[in-house]
CSV table of C-alpha atoms in Angstrom, one decimal:
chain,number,residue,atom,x,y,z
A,1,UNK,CA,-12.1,168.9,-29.3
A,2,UNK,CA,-15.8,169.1,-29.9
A,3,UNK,CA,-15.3,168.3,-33.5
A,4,UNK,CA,-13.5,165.5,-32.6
A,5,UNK,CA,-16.3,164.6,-30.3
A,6,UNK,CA,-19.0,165.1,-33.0
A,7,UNK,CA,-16.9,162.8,-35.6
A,8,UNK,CA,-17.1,160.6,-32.6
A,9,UNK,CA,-20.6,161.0,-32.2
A,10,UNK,CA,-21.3,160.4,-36.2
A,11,UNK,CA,-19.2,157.7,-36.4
A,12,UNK,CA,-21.5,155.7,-33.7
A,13,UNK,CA,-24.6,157.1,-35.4
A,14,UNK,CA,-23.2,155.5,-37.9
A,15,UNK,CA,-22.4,152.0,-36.6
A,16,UNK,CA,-25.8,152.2,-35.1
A,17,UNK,CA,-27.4,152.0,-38.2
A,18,UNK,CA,-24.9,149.6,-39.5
A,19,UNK,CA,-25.7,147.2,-36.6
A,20,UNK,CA,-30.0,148.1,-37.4
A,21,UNK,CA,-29.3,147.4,-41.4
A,22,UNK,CA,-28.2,144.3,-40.6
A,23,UNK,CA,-30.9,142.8,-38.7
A,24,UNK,CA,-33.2,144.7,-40.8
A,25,UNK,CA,-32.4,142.8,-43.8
A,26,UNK,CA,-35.0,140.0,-42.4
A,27,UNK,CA,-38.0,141.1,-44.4
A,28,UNK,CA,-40.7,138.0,-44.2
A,29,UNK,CA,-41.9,137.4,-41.4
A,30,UNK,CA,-40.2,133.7,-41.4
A,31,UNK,CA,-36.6,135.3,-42.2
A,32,UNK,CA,-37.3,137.9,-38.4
A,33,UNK,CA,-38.3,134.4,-36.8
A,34,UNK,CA,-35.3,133.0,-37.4
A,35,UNK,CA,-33.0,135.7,-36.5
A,36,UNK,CA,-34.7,136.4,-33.6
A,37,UNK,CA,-33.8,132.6,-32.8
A,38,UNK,CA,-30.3,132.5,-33.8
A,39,UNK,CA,-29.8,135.8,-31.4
A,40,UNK,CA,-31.5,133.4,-28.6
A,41,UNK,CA,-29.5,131.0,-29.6
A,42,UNK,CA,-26.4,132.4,-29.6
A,43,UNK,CA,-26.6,134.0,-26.3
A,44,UNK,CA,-27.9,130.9,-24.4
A,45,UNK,CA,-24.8,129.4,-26.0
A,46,UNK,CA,-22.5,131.9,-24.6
A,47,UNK,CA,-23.8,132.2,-21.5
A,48,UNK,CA,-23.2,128.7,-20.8
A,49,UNK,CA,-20.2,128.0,-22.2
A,50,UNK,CA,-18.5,131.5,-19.9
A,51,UNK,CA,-20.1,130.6,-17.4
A,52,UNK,CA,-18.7,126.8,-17.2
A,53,UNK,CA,-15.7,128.3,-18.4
A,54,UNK,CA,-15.7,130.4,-15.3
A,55,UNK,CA,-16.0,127.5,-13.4
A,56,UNK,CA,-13.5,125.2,-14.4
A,57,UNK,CA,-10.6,128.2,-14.6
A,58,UNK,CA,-12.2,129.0,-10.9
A,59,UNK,CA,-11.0,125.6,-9.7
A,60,UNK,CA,-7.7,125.2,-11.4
A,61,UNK,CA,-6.7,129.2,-10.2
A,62,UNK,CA,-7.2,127.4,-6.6
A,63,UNK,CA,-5.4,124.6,-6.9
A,64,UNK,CA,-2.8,126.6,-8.1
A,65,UNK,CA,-2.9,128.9,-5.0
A,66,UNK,CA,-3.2,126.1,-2.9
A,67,UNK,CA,-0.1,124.5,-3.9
A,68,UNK,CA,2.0,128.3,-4.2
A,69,UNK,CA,0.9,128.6,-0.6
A,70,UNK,CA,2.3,125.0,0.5
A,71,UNK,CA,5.4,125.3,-1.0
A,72,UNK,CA,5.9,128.8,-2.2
A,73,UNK,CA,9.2,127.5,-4.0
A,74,UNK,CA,7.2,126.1,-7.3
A,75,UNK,CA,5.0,129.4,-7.7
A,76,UNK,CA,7.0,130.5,-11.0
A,77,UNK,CA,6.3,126.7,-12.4
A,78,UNK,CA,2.8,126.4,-11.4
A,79,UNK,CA,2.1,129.8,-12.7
A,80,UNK,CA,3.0,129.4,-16.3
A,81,UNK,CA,1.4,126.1,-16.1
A,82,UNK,CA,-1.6,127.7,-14.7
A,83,UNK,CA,-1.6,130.2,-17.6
A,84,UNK,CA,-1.1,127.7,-19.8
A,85,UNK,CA,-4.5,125.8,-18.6
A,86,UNK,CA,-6.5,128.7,-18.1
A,87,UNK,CA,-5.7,129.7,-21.8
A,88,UNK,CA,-6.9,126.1,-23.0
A,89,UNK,CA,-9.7,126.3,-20.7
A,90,UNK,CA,-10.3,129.8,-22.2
A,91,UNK,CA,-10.2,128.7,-26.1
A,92,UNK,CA,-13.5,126.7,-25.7
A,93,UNK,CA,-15.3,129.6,-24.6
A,94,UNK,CA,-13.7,131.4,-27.2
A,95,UNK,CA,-14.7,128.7,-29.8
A,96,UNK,CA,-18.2,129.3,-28.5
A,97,UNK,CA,-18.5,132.7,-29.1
A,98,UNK,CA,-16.6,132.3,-32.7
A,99,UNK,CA,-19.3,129.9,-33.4
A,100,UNK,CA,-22.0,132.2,-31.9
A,101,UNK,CA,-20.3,135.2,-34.7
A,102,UNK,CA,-21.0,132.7,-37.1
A,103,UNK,CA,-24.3,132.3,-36.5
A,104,UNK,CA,-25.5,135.7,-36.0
A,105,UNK,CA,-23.2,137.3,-38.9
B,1,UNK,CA,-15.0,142.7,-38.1
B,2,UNK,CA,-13.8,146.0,-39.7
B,3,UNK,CA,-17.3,147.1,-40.2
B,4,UNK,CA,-17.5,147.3,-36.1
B,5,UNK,CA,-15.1,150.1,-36.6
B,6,UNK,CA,-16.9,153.4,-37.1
B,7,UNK,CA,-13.6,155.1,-38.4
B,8,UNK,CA,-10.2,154.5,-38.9
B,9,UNK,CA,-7.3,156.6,-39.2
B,10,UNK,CA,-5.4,154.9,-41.9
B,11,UNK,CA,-8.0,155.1,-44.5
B,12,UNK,CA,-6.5,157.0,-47.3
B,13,UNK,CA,-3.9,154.4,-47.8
B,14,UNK,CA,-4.8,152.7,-51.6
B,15,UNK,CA,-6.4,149.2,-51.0
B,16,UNK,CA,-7.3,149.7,-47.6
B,17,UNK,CA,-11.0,148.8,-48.0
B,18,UNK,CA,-10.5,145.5,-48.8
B,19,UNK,CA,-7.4,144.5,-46.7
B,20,UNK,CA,-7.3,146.8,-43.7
B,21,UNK,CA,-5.7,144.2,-41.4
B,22,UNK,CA,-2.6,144.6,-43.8
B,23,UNK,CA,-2.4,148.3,-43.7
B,24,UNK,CA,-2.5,148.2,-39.9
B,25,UNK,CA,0.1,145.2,-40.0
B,26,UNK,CA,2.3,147.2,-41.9
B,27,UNK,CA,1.9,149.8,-39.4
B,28,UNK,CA,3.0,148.1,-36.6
B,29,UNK,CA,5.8,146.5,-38.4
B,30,UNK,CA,7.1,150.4,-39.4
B,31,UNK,CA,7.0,151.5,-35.9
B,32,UNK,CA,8.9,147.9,-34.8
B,33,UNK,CA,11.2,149.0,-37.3
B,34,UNK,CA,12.2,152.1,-36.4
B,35,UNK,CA,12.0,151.1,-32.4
B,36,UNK,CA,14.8,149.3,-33.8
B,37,UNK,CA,16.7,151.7,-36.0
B,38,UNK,CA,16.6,154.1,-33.2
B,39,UNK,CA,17.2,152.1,-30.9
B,40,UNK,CA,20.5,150.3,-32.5
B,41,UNK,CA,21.7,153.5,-34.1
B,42,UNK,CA,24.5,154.2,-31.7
B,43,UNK,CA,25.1,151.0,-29.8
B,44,UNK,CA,27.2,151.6,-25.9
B,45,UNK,CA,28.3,149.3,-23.3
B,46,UNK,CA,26.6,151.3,-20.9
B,47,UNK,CA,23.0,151.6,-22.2
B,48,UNK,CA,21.2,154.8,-22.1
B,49,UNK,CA,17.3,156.0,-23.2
B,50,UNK,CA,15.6,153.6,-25.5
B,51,UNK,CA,18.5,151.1,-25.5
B,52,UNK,CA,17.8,150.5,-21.8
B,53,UNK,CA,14.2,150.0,-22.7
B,54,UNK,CA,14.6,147.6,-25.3
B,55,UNK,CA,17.3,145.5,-23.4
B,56,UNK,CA,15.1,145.2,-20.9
B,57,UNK,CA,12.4,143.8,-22.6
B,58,UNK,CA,15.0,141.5,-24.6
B,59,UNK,CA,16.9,140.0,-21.5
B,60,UNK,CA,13.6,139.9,-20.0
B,61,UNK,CA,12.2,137.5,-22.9
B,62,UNK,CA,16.0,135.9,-23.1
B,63,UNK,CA,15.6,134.4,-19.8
B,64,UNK,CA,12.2,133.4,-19.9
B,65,UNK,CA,13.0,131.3,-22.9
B,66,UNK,CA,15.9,130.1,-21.7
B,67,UNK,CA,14.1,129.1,-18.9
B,68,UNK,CA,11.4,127.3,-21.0
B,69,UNK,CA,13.4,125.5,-23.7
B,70,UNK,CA,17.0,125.3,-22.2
B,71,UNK,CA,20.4,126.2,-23.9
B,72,UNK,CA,18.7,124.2,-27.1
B,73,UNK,CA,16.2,127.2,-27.9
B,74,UNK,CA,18.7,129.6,-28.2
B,75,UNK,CA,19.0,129.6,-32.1
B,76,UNK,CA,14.8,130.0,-32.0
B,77,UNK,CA,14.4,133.3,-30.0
B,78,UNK,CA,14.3,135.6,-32.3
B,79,UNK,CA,11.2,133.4,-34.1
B,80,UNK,CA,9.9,133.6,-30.4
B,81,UNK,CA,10.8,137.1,-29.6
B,82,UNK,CA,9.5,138.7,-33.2
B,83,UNK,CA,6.1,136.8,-33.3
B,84,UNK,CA,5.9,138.1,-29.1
B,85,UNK,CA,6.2,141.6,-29.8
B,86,UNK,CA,4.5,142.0,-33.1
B,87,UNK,CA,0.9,140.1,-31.6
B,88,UNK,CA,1.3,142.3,-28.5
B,89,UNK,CA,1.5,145.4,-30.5
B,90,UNK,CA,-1.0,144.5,-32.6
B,91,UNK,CA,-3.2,143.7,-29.5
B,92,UNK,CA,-2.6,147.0,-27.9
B,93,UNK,CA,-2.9,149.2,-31.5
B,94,UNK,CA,-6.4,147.9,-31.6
B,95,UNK,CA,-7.4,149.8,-28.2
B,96,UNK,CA,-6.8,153.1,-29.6
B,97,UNK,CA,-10.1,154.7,-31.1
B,98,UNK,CA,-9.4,155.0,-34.5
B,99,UNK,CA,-6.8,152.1,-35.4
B,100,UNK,CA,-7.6,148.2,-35.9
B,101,UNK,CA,-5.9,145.3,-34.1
B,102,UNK,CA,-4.7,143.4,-36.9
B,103,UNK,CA,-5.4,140.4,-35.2
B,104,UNK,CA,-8.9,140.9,-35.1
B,105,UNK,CA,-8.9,139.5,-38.4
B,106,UNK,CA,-8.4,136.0,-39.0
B,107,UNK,CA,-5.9,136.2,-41.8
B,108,UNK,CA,-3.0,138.0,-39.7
B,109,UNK,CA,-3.3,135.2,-36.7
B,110,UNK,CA,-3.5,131.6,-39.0
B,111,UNK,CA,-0.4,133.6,-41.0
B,112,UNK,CA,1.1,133.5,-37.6
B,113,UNK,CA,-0.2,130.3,-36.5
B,114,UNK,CA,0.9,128.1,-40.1
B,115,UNK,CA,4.5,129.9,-39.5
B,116,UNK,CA,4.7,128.3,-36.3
B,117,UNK,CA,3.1,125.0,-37.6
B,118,UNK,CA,5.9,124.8,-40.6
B,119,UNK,CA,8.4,126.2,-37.7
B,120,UNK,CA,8.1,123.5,-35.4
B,121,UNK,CA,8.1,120.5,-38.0
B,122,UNK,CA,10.9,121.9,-39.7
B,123,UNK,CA,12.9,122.5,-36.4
B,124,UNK,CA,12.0,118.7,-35.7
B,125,UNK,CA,13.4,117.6,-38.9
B,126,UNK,CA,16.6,119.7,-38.7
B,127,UNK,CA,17.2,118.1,-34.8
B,128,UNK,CA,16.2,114.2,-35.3
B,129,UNK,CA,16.3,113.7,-39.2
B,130,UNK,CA,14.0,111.3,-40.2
B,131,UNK,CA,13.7,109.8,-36.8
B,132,UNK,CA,11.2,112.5,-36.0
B,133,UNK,CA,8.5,110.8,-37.8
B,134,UNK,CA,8.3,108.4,-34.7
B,135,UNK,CA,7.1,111.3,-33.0
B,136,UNK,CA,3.5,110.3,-34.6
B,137,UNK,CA,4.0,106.7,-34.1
B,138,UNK,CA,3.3,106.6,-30.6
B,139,UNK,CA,5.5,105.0,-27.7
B,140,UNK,CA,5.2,101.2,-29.5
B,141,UNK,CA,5.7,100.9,-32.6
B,142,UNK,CA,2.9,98.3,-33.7
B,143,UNK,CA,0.4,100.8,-31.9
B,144,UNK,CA,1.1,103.0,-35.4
B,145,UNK,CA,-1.7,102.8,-37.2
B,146,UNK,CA,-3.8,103.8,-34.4
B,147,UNK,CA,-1.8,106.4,-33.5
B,148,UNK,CA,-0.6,108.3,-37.2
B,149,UNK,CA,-4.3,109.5,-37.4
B,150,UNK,CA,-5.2,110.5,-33.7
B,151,UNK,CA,-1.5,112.5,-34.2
B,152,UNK,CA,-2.1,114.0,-37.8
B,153,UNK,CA,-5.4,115.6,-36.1
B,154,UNK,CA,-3.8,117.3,-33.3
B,155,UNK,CA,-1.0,118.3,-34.9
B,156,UNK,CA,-3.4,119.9,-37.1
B,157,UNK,CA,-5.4,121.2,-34.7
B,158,UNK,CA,-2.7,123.6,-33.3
B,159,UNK,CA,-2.8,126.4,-35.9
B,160,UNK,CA,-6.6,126.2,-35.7
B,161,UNK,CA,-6.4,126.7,-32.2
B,162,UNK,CA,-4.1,129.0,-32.2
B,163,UNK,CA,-5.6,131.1,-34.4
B,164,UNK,CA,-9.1,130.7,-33.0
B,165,UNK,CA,-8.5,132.1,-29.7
B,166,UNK,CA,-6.3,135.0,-30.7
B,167,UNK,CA,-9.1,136.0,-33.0
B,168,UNK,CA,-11.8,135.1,-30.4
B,169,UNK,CA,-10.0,136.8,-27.5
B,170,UNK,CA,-9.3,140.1,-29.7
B,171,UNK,CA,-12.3,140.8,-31.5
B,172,UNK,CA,-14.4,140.2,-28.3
B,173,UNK,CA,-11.9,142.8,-27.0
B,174,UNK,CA,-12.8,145.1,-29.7
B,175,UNK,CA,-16.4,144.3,-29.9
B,176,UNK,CA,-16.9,144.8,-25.9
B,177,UNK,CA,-14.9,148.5,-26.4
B,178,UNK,CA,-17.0,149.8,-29.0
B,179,UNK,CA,-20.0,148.6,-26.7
B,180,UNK,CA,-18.9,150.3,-24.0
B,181,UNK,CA,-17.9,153.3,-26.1
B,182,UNK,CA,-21.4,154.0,-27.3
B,183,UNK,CA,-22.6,153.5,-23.3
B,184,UNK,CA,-19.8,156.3,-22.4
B,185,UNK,CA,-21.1,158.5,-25.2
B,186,UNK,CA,-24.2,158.5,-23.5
B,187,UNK,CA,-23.0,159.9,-20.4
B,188,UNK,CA,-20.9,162.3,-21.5
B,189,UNK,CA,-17.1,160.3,-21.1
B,190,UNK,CA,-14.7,160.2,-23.8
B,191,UNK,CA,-13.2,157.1,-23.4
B,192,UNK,CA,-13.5,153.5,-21.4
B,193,UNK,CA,-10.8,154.2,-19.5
B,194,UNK,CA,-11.2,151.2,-17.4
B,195,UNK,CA,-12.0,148.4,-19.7
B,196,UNK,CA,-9.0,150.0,-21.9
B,197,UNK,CA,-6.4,149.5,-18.9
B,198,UNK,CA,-7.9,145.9,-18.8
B,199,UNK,CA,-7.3,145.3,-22.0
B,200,UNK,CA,-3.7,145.8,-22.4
B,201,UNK,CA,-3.7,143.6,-19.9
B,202,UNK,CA,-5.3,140.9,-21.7
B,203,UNK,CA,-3.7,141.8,-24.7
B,204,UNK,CA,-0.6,140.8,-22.9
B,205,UNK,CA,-1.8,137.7,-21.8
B,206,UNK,CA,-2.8,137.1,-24.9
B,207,UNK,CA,0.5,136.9,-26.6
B,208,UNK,CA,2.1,135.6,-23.9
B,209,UNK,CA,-0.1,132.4,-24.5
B,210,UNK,CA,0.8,132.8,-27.8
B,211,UNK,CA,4.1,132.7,-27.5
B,212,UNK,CA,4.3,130.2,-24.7
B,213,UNK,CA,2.5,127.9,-26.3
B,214,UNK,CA,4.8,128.0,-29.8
B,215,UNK,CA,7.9,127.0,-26.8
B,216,UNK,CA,5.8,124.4,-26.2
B,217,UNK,CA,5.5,123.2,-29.3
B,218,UNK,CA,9.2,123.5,-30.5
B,219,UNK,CA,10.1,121.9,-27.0
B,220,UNK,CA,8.2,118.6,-28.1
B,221,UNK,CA,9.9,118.4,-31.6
B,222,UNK,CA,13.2,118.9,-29.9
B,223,UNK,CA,12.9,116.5,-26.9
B,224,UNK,CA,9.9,113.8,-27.6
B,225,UNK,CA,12.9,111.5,-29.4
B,226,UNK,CA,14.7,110.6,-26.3
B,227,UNK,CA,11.2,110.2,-24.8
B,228,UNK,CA,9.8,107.6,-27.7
B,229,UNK,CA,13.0,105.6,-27.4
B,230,UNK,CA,12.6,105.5,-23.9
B,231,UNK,CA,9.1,104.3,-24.3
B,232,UNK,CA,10.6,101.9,-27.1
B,233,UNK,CA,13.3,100.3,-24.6
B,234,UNK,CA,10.6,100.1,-21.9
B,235,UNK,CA,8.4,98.0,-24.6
B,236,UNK,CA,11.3,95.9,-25.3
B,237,UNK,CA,11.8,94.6,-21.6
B,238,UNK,CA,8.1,93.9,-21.3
């Protein structure tokens, strides 16, 4: 168990370093600018886009309770629809942070 | 995003360096396969053990299909049922420490996405001959050359999508784990237990949007005809 848990332990060291390496192959001083930026970037980006995400799939999961609690009936319908929307709603956020990979990677 | 992954069990295979998605798609196509074998080895009216299991899980997916598409997508469930339980297991492998989902990569999910692209034209074809091609005409027919483009695009636009948010939804999976694996380390817990249990969850809902949406799609090349030549009559009488 504990050599597991040291493998476990070197394995993050190791990602670590991986994750360092990569933002320490900006060596001018105009190359750290920039990736400073595009980490700026990219979170601003993906905190917007979840968060307007959040609230669009906010409002159709009401609707969708609202009209479940009026006519209980059409709950199995309106739930796969819901899914379905939620997922479509969901695939621009997802395209966001895809986009924000991009740009940091 | 392999190099997220600090170690992986299946590294001795040959090849595995450059193509580790494969490796861990053949994987979870062995294990399928033998789920099956088992499974089917000693077929009884009266199910017992893993039979029960897996008839379960069949029926289960049966009806919901039949629900969806109607008596027509019969001959299409086991496209629907395969591609469903191959992205889910691929989802869920990728929680365990020490395997990949394959469909963190983006290779696995477009080779999933292009065979439900070519799937759903070709199921089209098969059910409305050459008549399908009105399907990108639009509902009047001298509306065409506006809508052959705006139709090309989104029918192209559905592996894309399709492959984006798999890939999107999984490696954000994988990327928030190994976060909150190195935050665990730090206090002493082995695993995430938590964000794990959520994750199946999401990995379910993942292919179950995968999966819902391909219905989708082979529902409009099987019913949109009737539709357009109602449109056509409706043009007719104006």
């Amino acid at each position: 168990m504990m050599k597991r848990l040291a493998i476990l332990g070197l394995g993050f060291a190791s990602f670590a370093t991986m994750a360092t390496n990569a933002f320490a192959a900006a060596t001018t001083a105009e190359d750290a600018e920039i990736q400073k930026w595009k980490i700026i970037c990219s979170a601003f980006a993906l905190a917007i886009a979840a968060s307007a995400g959040a609230f669009g799939q906010s409002r159709s999961i009401t609707s969708a309770l609202d009209g479940t609690a009026r006519n209980p009936g059409a709950g199995a319908d309106l739930r796969v629809t819901m899914i379905i929307g939620l997922a479509l709603i969901e695939s621009l956020v997802i395209y966001t942070f895809v986009i924000c990979l991009i740009i940091i990677l | 995003m392999e190099k997220f992954h600090p170690f992986l069990y299946l590294g001795f295979v040959p090849g595995f360096d450059d193509f580790p998605n494969v490796v861990y798609s053949w994987a979870v196509m062995f294990f399928l396969i033998a789920i099956s074998i088992l499974a089917t080895r000693s077929l009884q009216t009266i199910p017992v053990g893993s039979q029960n299991v897996i008839e379960t899980i069949f029926e289960g997916v049966a009806s919901f299909v039949e629900d969806t598409l109607g008596p027509e997508g019969k001959p299409y469930f086991s496209l629907i049922f395969t591609l469903g339980i191959y992205i889910f297991l691929s989802n869920v492998i990728g929680i365990l420490p020490g395997f990949m989902a394959p469909t963190s990569n983006v290779n696995t999910n477009i080779g999933c996405a292009l065979t439900v692209f070519f799937a759903t034209h070709y199921i089209g074809f098969k059910k409305s001959g050459l008549k399908y091609l009105r399907h990108f005409t639009g509902p009047i027919i001298w509306l065409a050359p506006l809508m052959i483009p705006i139709e090309i695009i989104s029918h192209l636009s559905r592996p894309l999508s399709l492959t984006l948010r798999l890939f999107g939804n999984i490696t954000g999976e994988e990327l928030v784990l190994g976060v909150l694996m190195l935050l665990c380390l730090q206090i002493y817990l082995p695993l995430p237990w938590a964000m794990q249990m959520f994750c199946i969850f999401g990995s379910f809902i993942q292919a179950f949007v995968f999966v819902l949406l391909t219905m989708i799609y082979i529902a409009g090349s099987l019913e949109g005809h009737d539709h357009d030549e109602h449109g056509e009559e409706h043009a007719h009488t104006n």
